[in-house]
PDB file of C-alpha atoms in Angstrom:
ATOM      1  CA  ASN A   1      92.382  99.815  89.852  1.00  0.00           C
ATOM      2  CA  ALA A   2      89.007  98.184  89.379  1.00  0.00           C
ATOM      3  CA  GLY A   3      88.638  97.323  93.083  1.00  0.00           C
ATOM      4  CA  VAL A   4      85.599  95.078  93.559  1.00  0.00           C
ATOM      5  CA  THR A   5      83.509  94.274  90.504  1.00  0.00           C
ATOM      6  CA  GLN A   6      80.086  92.671  90.699  1.00  0.00           C
ATOM      7  CA  THR A   7      78.201  91.135  87.823  1.00  0.00           C
ATOM      8  CA  PRO A   8      75.440  91.410  86.840  1.00  0.00           C
ATOM      9  CA  LYS A   9      74.251  94.837  88.024  1.00  0.00           C
ATOM     10  CA  PHE A  10      70.558  94.026  87.584  1.00  0.00           C
ATOM     11  CA  ARG A  11      68.602  90.820  87.243  1.00  0.00           C
ATOM     12  CA  VAL A  12      64.978  89.714  87.299  1.00  0.00           C
ATOM     13  CA  LEU A  13      64.310  86.078  88.151  1.00  0.00           C
ATOM     14  CA  LYS A  14      61.188  84.007  88.282  1.00  0.00           C
ATOM     15  CA  THR A  15      60.450  82.111  91.467  1.00  0.00           C
ATOM     16  CA  GLY A  16      62.308  78.806  91.438  1.00  0.00           C
ATOM     17  CA  GLN A  17      64.997  79.859  88.977  1.00  0.00           C
ATOM     18  CA  SER A  18      68.649  79.720  89.885  1.00  0.00           C
ATOM     19  CA  MET A  19      71.462  82.148  89.307  1.00  0.00           C
ATOM     20  CA  THR A  20      75.008  82.982  90.319  1.00  0.00           C
ATOM     21  CA  LEU A  21      76.314  86.400  91.277  1.00  0.00           C
ATOM     22  CA  LEU A  22      79.978  86.961  90.611  1.00  0.00           C
ATOM     23  CA  CYS A  23      82.328  89.095  92.663  1.00  0.00           C
ATOM     24  CA  ALA A  24      85.898  89.770  91.557  1.00  0.00           C
ATOM     25  CA  GLN A  25      88.572  91.769  93.361  1.00  0.00           C
ATOM     26  CA  ASP A  26      92.009  92.756  92.142  1.00  0.00           C
ATOM     27  CA  MET A  27      93.524  93.871  95.456  1.00  0.00           C
ATOM     28  CA  ASN A  28      94.826  90.472  96.583  1.00  0.00           C
ATOM     29  CA  HIS A  29      92.514  90.598  99.608  1.00  0.00           C
ATOM     30  CA  GLU A  30      92.195  87.482 101.719  1.00  0.00           C
ATOM     31  CA  TYR A  31      88.712  88.227 103.054  1.00  0.00           C
ATOM     32  CA  MET A  32      85.563  88.456 101.004  1.00  0.00           C
ATOM     33  CA  TYR A  33      81.935  88.912 102.011  1.00  0.00           C
ATOM     34  CA  TRP A  34      78.431  88.851 100.622  1.00  0.00           C
ATOM     35  CA  TYR A  35      75.781  91.121 102.127  1.00  0.00           C
ATOM     36  CA  ARG A  36      72.207  91.875 101.280  1.00  0.00           C
ATOM     37  CA  GLN A  37      70.673  95.289 101.825  1.00  0.00           C
ATOM     38  CA  ASP A  38      66.986  95.697 102.542  1.00  0.00           C
ATOM     39  CA  PRO A  39      65.139  98.897 103.482  1.00  0.00           C
ATOM     40  CA  GLY A  40      65.225  99.573 107.205  1.00  0.00           C
ATOM     41  CA  MET A  41      67.378  96.514 107.863  1.00  0.00           C
ATOM     42  CA  GLY A  42      70.730  97.725 106.690  1.00  0.00           C
ATOM     43  CA  LEU A  43      73.350  95.248 105.608  1.00  0.00           C
ATOM     44  CA  ARG A  44      73.083  91.651 106.666  1.00  0.00           C
ATOM     45  CA  LEU A  45      75.939  89.220 106.184  1.00  0.00           C
ATOM     46  CA  ILE A  46      75.063  86.169 104.083  1.00  0.00           C
ATOM     47  CA  HIS A  47      78.361  84.317 103.789  1.00  0.00           C
ATOM     48  CA  TYR A  48      82.011  85.179 103.986  1.00  0.00           C
ATOM     49  CA  SER A  49      85.413  83.737 103.207  1.00  0.00           C
ATOM     50  CA  VAL A  50      88.720  84.112 105.029  1.00  0.00           C
ATOM     51  CA  GLY A  51      90.800  82.755 102.174  1.00  0.00           C
ATOM     52  CA  GLU A  52      90.835  80.732  98.990  1.00  0.00           C
ATOM     53  CA  GLY A  53      88.909  77.501  99.374  1.00  0.00           C
ATOM     54  CA  THR A  54      87.161  78.564 102.605  1.00  0.00           C
ATOM     55  CA  THR A  55      83.621  79.758 103.237  1.00  0.00           C
ATOM     56  CA  ALA A  56      81.541  80.389 106.339  1.00  0.00           C
ATOM     57  CA  LYS A  57      77.946  81.265 107.156  1.00  0.00           C
ATOM     58  CA  GLY A  58      76.882  84.712 108.211  1.00  0.00           C
ATOM     59  CA  GLU A  59      73.626  85.981 109.710  1.00  0.00           C
ATOM     60  CA  VAL A  60      71.260  85.010 106.882  1.00  0.00           C
ATOM     61  CA  PRO A  61      72.755  82.086 104.915  1.00  0.00           C
ATOM     62  CA  ASP A  62      69.594  80.106 104.190  1.00  0.00           C
ATOM     63  CA  GLY A  63      68.772  79.795 100.496  1.00  0.00           C
ATOM     64  CA  TYR A  64      72.278  80.774  99.395  1.00  0.00           C
ATOM     65  CA  ASN A  65      75.497  78.960  98.640  1.00  0.00           C
ATOM     66  CA  VAL A  66      78.970  80.332  97.973  1.00  0.00           C
ATOM     67  CA  SER A  67      82.266  79.218  96.558  1.00  0.00           C
ATOM     68  CA  ARG A  68      85.768  80.653  96.578  1.00  0.00           C
ATOM     69  CA  LEU A  69      87.791  78.501  94.232  1.00  0.00           C
ATOM     70  CA  LYS A  70      90.135  81.358  93.338  1.00  0.00           C
ATOM     71  CA  LYS A  71      91.370  84.019  95.716  1.00  0.00           C
ATOM     72  CA  GLN A  72      90.090  86.860  93.569  1.00  0.00           C
ATOM     73  CA  ASN A  73      86.571  85.510  93.032  1.00  0.00           C
ATOM     74  CA  PHE A  74      83.661  84.921  95.392  1.00  0.00           C
ATOM     75  CA  LEU A  75      80.477  83.478  93.919  1.00  0.00           C
ATOM     76  CA  LEU A  76      77.012  83.666  95.467  1.00  0.00           C
ATOM     77  CA  GLY A  77      74.455  81.159  94.259  1.00  0.00           C
ATOM     78  CA  LEU A  78      70.704  81.059  94.586  1.00  0.00           C
ATOM     79  CA  GLU A  79      69.529  77.528  93.870  1.00  0.00           C
ATOM     80  CA  SER A  80      65.783  78.197  93.863  1.00  0.00           C
ATOM     81  CA  ALA A  81      64.981  81.885  94.026  1.00  0.00           C
ATOM     82  CA  ALA A  82      62.151  83.135  96.235  1.00  0.00           C
ATOM     83  CA  PRO A  83      60.480  86.573  96.348  1.00  0.00           C
ATOM     84  CA  SER A  84      62.000  87.051  99.826  1.00  0.00           C
ATOM     85  CA  GLN A  85      65.386  87.138  98.131  1.00  0.00           C
ATOM     86  CA  THR A  86      64.515  90.324  96.290  1.00  0.00           C
ATOM     87  CA  SER A  87      67.226  92.665  97.507  1.00  0.00           C
ATOM     88  CA  VAL A  88      70.383  94.549  96.645  1.00  0.00           C
ATOM     89  CA  TYR A  89      73.413  92.334  97.049  1.00  0.00           C
ATOM     90  CA  PHE A  90      76.820  93.736  97.875  1.00  0.00           C
ATOM     91  CA  CYS A  91      80.149  92.033  97.753  1.00  0.00           C
ATOM     92  CA  ALA A  92      83.049  93.377  99.777  1.00  0.00           C
ATOM     93  CA  SER A  93      86.647  92.467 100.371  1.00  0.00           C
ATOM     94  CA  SER A  94      89.271  93.376 102.928  1.00  0.00           C
ATOM     95  CA  TYR A  95      92.933  92.843 103.662  1.00  0.00           C
ATOM     96  CA  ALA A  96      92.140  91.927 107.244  1.00  0.00           C
ATOM     97  CA  MET A  97      88.979  91.434 109.252  1.00  0.00           C
ATOM     98  CA  ASN A  98      89.449  94.086 111.887  1.00  0.00           C
ATOM     99  CA  ARG A  99      92.148  96.563 110.979  1.00  0.00           C
ATOM    100  CA  GLY A 100      91.104 100.193 111.017  1.00  0.00           C
ATOM    101  CA  ASP A 101      93.268 101.359 108.183  1.00  0.00           C
ATOM    102  CA  TYR A 102      92.029  98.468 106.062  1.00  0.00           C
ATOM    103  CA  GLY A 103      88.308  98.811 105.922  1.00  0.00           C
ATOM    104  CA  TYR A 104      86.084  97.000 103.509  1.00  0.00           C
ATOM    105  CA  THR A 105      86.054  97.770  99.792  1.00  0.00           C
ATOM    106  CA  PHE A 106      82.564  97.347  98.394  1.00  0.00           C
ATOM    107  CA  GLY A 107      81.300  96.610  94.934  1.00  0.00           C
ATOM    108  CA  SER A 108      78.544  98.726  93.413  1.00  0.00           C
ATOM    109  CA  GLY A 109      75.870  96.115  94.050  1.00  0.00           C
ATOM    110  CA  THR A 110      73.511  93.784  92.192  1.00  0.00           C
ATOM    111  CA  ARG A 111      69.827  94.615  92.263  1.00  0.00           C
ATOM    112  CA  LEU A 112      67.882  91.344  92.162  1.00  0.00           C
ATOM    113  CA  THR A 113      64.134  91.083  91.777  1.00  0.00           C
ATOM    114  CA  VAL A 114      62.377  87.746  92.131  1.00  0.00           C
ATOM    115  CA  VAL A 115      58.843  87.663  90.734  1.00  0.00           C
TER     116      VAL A 115
ATOM    117  CA  GLY B   1      75.538  88.071 118.103  1.00  0.00           C
ATOM    118  CA  GLU B   2      76.410  91.694 117.952  1.00  0.00           C
ATOM    119  CA  ASP B   3      73.744  94.310 117.353  1.00  0.00           C
ATOM    120  CA  VAL B   4      74.530  97.695 115.924  1.00  0.00           C
ATOM    121  CA  GLU B   5      71.708 100.200 116.136  1.00  0.00           C
ATOM    122  CA  GLN B   6      71.217 103.563 114.492  1.00  0.00           C
ATOM    123  CA  SER B   7      68.340 105.934 113.986  1.00  0.00           C
ATOM    124  CA  LEU B   8      67.067 105.762 110.417  1.00  0.00           C
ATOM    125  CA  PHE B   9      66.691 109.414 109.437  1.00  0.00           C
ATOM    126  CA  LEU B  10      68.292 112.801 110.064  1.00  0.00           C
ATOM    127  CA  SER B  11      67.510 116.092 108.372  1.00  0.00           C
ATOM    128  CA  VAL B  12      69.620 119.232 108.731  1.00  0.00           C
ATOM    129  CA  ARG B  13      70.051 122.610 107.083  1.00  0.00           C
ATOM    130  CA  GLU B  14      73.070 123.325 104.922  1.00  0.00           C
ATOM    131  CA  GLY B  15      75.841 124.806 107.047  1.00  0.00           C
ATOM    132  CA  ASP B  16      74.606 123.228 110.281  1.00  0.00           C
ATOM    133  CA  SER B  17      76.363 120.381 112.069  1.00  0.00           C
ATOM    134  CA  SER B  18      75.036 116.844 111.747  1.00  0.00           C
ATOM    135  CA  VAL B  19      75.400 114.249 114.468  1.00  0.00           C
ATOM    136  CA  ILE B  20      74.716 110.613 113.664  1.00  0.00           C
ATOM    137  CA  ASN B  21      74.572 108.206 116.580  1.00  0.00           C
ATOM    138  CA  CYS B  22      75.190 104.486 116.898  1.00  0.00           C
ATOM    139  CA  THR B  23      75.090 101.980 119.742  1.00  0.00           C
ATOM    140  CA  TYR B  24      76.666  98.555 119.698  1.00  0.00           C
ATOM    141  CA  THR B  25      76.656  95.549 121.966  1.00  0.00           C
ATOM    142  CA  ASP B  26      79.958  93.797 121.259  1.00  0.00           C
ATOM    143  CA  SER B  27      82.826  95.395 123.133  1.00  0.00           C
ATOM    144  CA  SER B  28      85.506  93.226 121.537  1.00  0.00           C
ATOM    145  CA  SER B  29      85.830  95.239 118.320  1.00  0.00           C
ATOM    146  CA  THR B  30      89.292  96.696 117.974  1.00  0.00           C
ATOM    147  CA  TYR B  31      88.067  99.282 115.498  1.00  0.00           C
ATOM    148  CA  LEU B  32      84.724 100.913 114.811  1.00  0.00           C
ATOM    149  CA  TYR B  33      83.870 102.318 111.431  1.00  0.00           C
ATOM    150  CA  TRP B  34      81.709 104.789 109.595  1.00  0.00           C
ATOM    151  CA  TYR B  35      80.796 104.154 105.978  1.00  0.00           C
ATOM    152  CA  LYS B  36      78.974 106.397 103.516  1.00  0.00           C
ATOM    153  CA  GLN B  37      76.638 105.179 100.788  1.00  0.00           C
ATOM    154  CA  GLU B  38      75.589 107.524  98.011  1.00  0.00           C
ATOM    155  CA  PRO B  39      72.540 106.706  95.858  1.00  0.00           C
ATOM    156  CA  GLY B  40      73.015 103.696  93.619  1.00  0.00           C
ATOM    157  CA  ALA B  41      76.508 102.997  94.915  1.00  0.00           C
ATOM    158  CA  GLY B  42      78.278 100.685  97.300  1.00  0.00           C
ATOM    159  CA  LEU B  43      79.562 101.717 100.692  1.00  0.00           C
ATOM    160  CA  GLN B  44      82.777 103.672 101.063  1.00  0.00           C
ATOM    161  CA  LEU B  45      84.884 103.785 104.190  1.00  0.00           C
ATOM    162  CA  LEU B  46      84.564 107.281 105.628  1.00  0.00           C
ATOM    163  CA  THR B  47      86.565 107.046 108.825  1.00  0.00           C
ATOM    164  CA  TYR B  48      87.359 104.729 111.701  1.00  0.00           C
ATOM    165  CA  ILE B  49      88.413 104.900 115.330  1.00  0.00           C
ATOM    166  CA  PHE B  50      90.597 102.604 117.368  1.00  0.00           C
ATOM    167  CA  SER B  51      88.787 101.263 120.398  1.00  0.00           C
ATOM    168  CA  ASN B  52      91.241 102.766 122.895  1.00  0.00           C
ATOM    169  CA  MET B  53      90.576 106.284 121.592  1.00  0.00           C
ATOM    170  CA  ASP B  54      87.678 108.474 122.598  1.00  0.00           C
ATOM    171  CA  MET B  55      87.873 110.997 119.784  1.00  0.00           C
ATOM    172  CA  LYS B  56      89.222 111.270 116.267  1.00  0.00           C
ATOM    173  CA  GLN B  57      89.058 114.310 114.045  1.00  0.00           C
ATOM    174  CA  ASP B  58      89.500 114.320 110.292  1.00  0.00           C
ATOM    175  CA  GLN B  59      88.770 117.666 108.611  1.00  0.00           C
ATOM    176  CA  ARG B  60      84.992 118.184 108.950  1.00  0.00           C
ATOM    177  CA  LEU B  61      84.460 114.795 110.577  1.00  0.00           C
ATOM    178  CA  THR B  62      84.668 114.104 114.304  1.00  0.00           C
ATOM    179  CA  VAL B  63      84.158 110.625 115.705  1.00  0.00           C
ATOM    180  CA  LEU B  64      83.371 110.242 119.394  1.00  0.00           C
ATOM    181  CA  LEU B  65      83.536 106.904 121.173  1.00  0.00           C
ATOM    182  CA  ASN B  66      82.103 106.223 124.614  1.00  0.00           C
ATOM    183  CA  LYS B  67      83.184 102.686 125.407  1.00  0.00           C
ATOM    184  CA  LYS B  68      81.425 102.576 128.744  1.00  0.00           C
ATOM    185  CA  ASP B  69      78.051 103.273 127.108  1.00  0.00           C
ATOM    186  CA  LYS B  70      79.000 101.509 123.835  1.00  0.00           C
ATOM    187  CA  HIS B  71      78.057 104.632 121.937  1.00  0.00           C
ATOM    188  CA  LEU B  72      79.655 105.932 118.765  1.00  0.00           C
ATOM    189  CA  SER B  73      78.849 109.174 117.017  1.00  0.00           C
ATOM    190  CA  LEU B  74      79.833 110.914 113.810  1.00  0.00           C
ATOM    191  CA  ARG B  75      79.714 114.680 113.676  1.00  0.00           C
ATOM    192  CA  ILE B  76      79.877 116.440 110.314  1.00  0.00           C
ATOM    193  CA  ALA B  77      80.660 120.136 110.610  1.00  0.00           C
ATOM    194  CA  ASP B  78      79.344 122.659 108.085  1.00  0.00           C
ATOM    195  CA  THR B  79      77.153 120.043 106.423  1.00  0.00           C
ATOM    196  CA  GLN B  80      76.831 120.416 102.664  1.00  0.00           C
ATOM    197  CA  THR B  81      74.233 119.104 100.218  1.00  0.00           C
ATOM    198  CA  GLY B  82      76.905 116.704  98.938  1.00  0.00           C
ATOM    199  CA  ASP B  83      76.889 115.057 102.364  1.00  0.00           C
ATOM    200  CA  SER B  84      73.377 113.748 101.743  1.00  0.00           C
ATOM    201  CA  ALA B  85      73.757 109.970 101.860  1.00  0.00           C
ATOM    202  CA  ILE B  86      73.208 106.963 104.079  1.00  0.00           C
ATOM    203  CA  TYR B  87      75.759 106.563 106.857  1.00  0.00           C
ATOM    204  CA  PHE B  88      76.515 103.163 108.351  1.00  0.00           C
ATOM    205  CA  CYS B  89      78.144 102.373 111.640  1.00  0.00           C
ATOM    206  CA  ALA B  90      80.050  99.069 111.772  1.00  0.00           C
ATOM    207  CA  GLY B  91      81.968  97.037 114.284  1.00  0.00           C
ATOM    208  CA  GLY B  92      84.966  94.872 113.597  1.00  0.00           C
ATOM    209  CA  ASN B  93      83.113  91.596 113.203  1.00  0.00           C
ATOM    210  CA  MET B  94      81.315  92.262 109.930  1.00  0.00           C
ATOM    211  CA  ARG B  95      78.145  93.674 111.490  1.00  0.00           C
ATOM    212  CA  PHE B  96      76.598  96.897 110.204  1.00  0.00           C
ATOM    213  CA  GLY B  97      73.857  99.103 111.512  1.00  0.00           C
ATOM    214  CA  ALA B  98      70.710  99.754 109.488  1.00  0.00           C
ATOM    215  CA  GLY B  99      72.092 103.067 108.254  1.00  0.00           C
ATOM    216  CA  THR B 100      71.055 106.674 108.881  1.00  0.00           C
ATOM    217  CA  ARG B 101      69.742 108.581 105.895  1.00  0.00           C
ATOM    218  CA  LEU B 102      71.050 112.126 106.137  1.00  0.00           C
ATOM    219  CA  THR B 103      69.145 114.747 104.171  1.00  0.00           C
ATOM    220  CA  VAL B 104      70.702 118.196 103.856  1.00  0.00           C
ATOM    221  CA  LYS B 105      68.290 120.982 102.953  1.00  0.00           C
ATOM    222  CA  PRO B 106      69.536 124.143 101.229  1.00  0.00           C
TER     223      PRO B 106
END
């Protein structure tokens, strides 16, 4: 099983450029999430989805957009990248939102640098 | 919103016990979780505890939950160098702590 796959793994953007991060899961999970990880700040939730065609804002949604057109895919878009968006981005999925035996499955991350 | 707080660093000697602590503010979480992140990798679910339990043991791992104080801890017995990683506490509503970097010295 591939689990959660994120592409690309690394990317360097210039300020103002746009890009899309792709997350794909093959576990038929309903819930999908995008987090960013910054030193000393842990994981912060950007956006999440509770099912195909739905999205919702998390703690730090500004500057990002998401789409979930297919159940297995969750896309994170940066319309106009800023240096403050330099971070490691993690996608995760789960069968349920709060079930102990079904925790989150994480991808391996995308390291984004905005110069 | 919910806050989940952890100390950022812990250093122990190989063979000692490690205790990683976490406090949280939201008491509505049905489950509380511990995740482990190794260098360059995503997070992996390590263990979890149901909110009506006060202790859970799983081989070298012991999770203690004090609901009154909203305090969660993870104890790793006989800590090995392979346990060096960042450990995250998480509640049930998608919130994670900042992570505790555990360093195990030989």
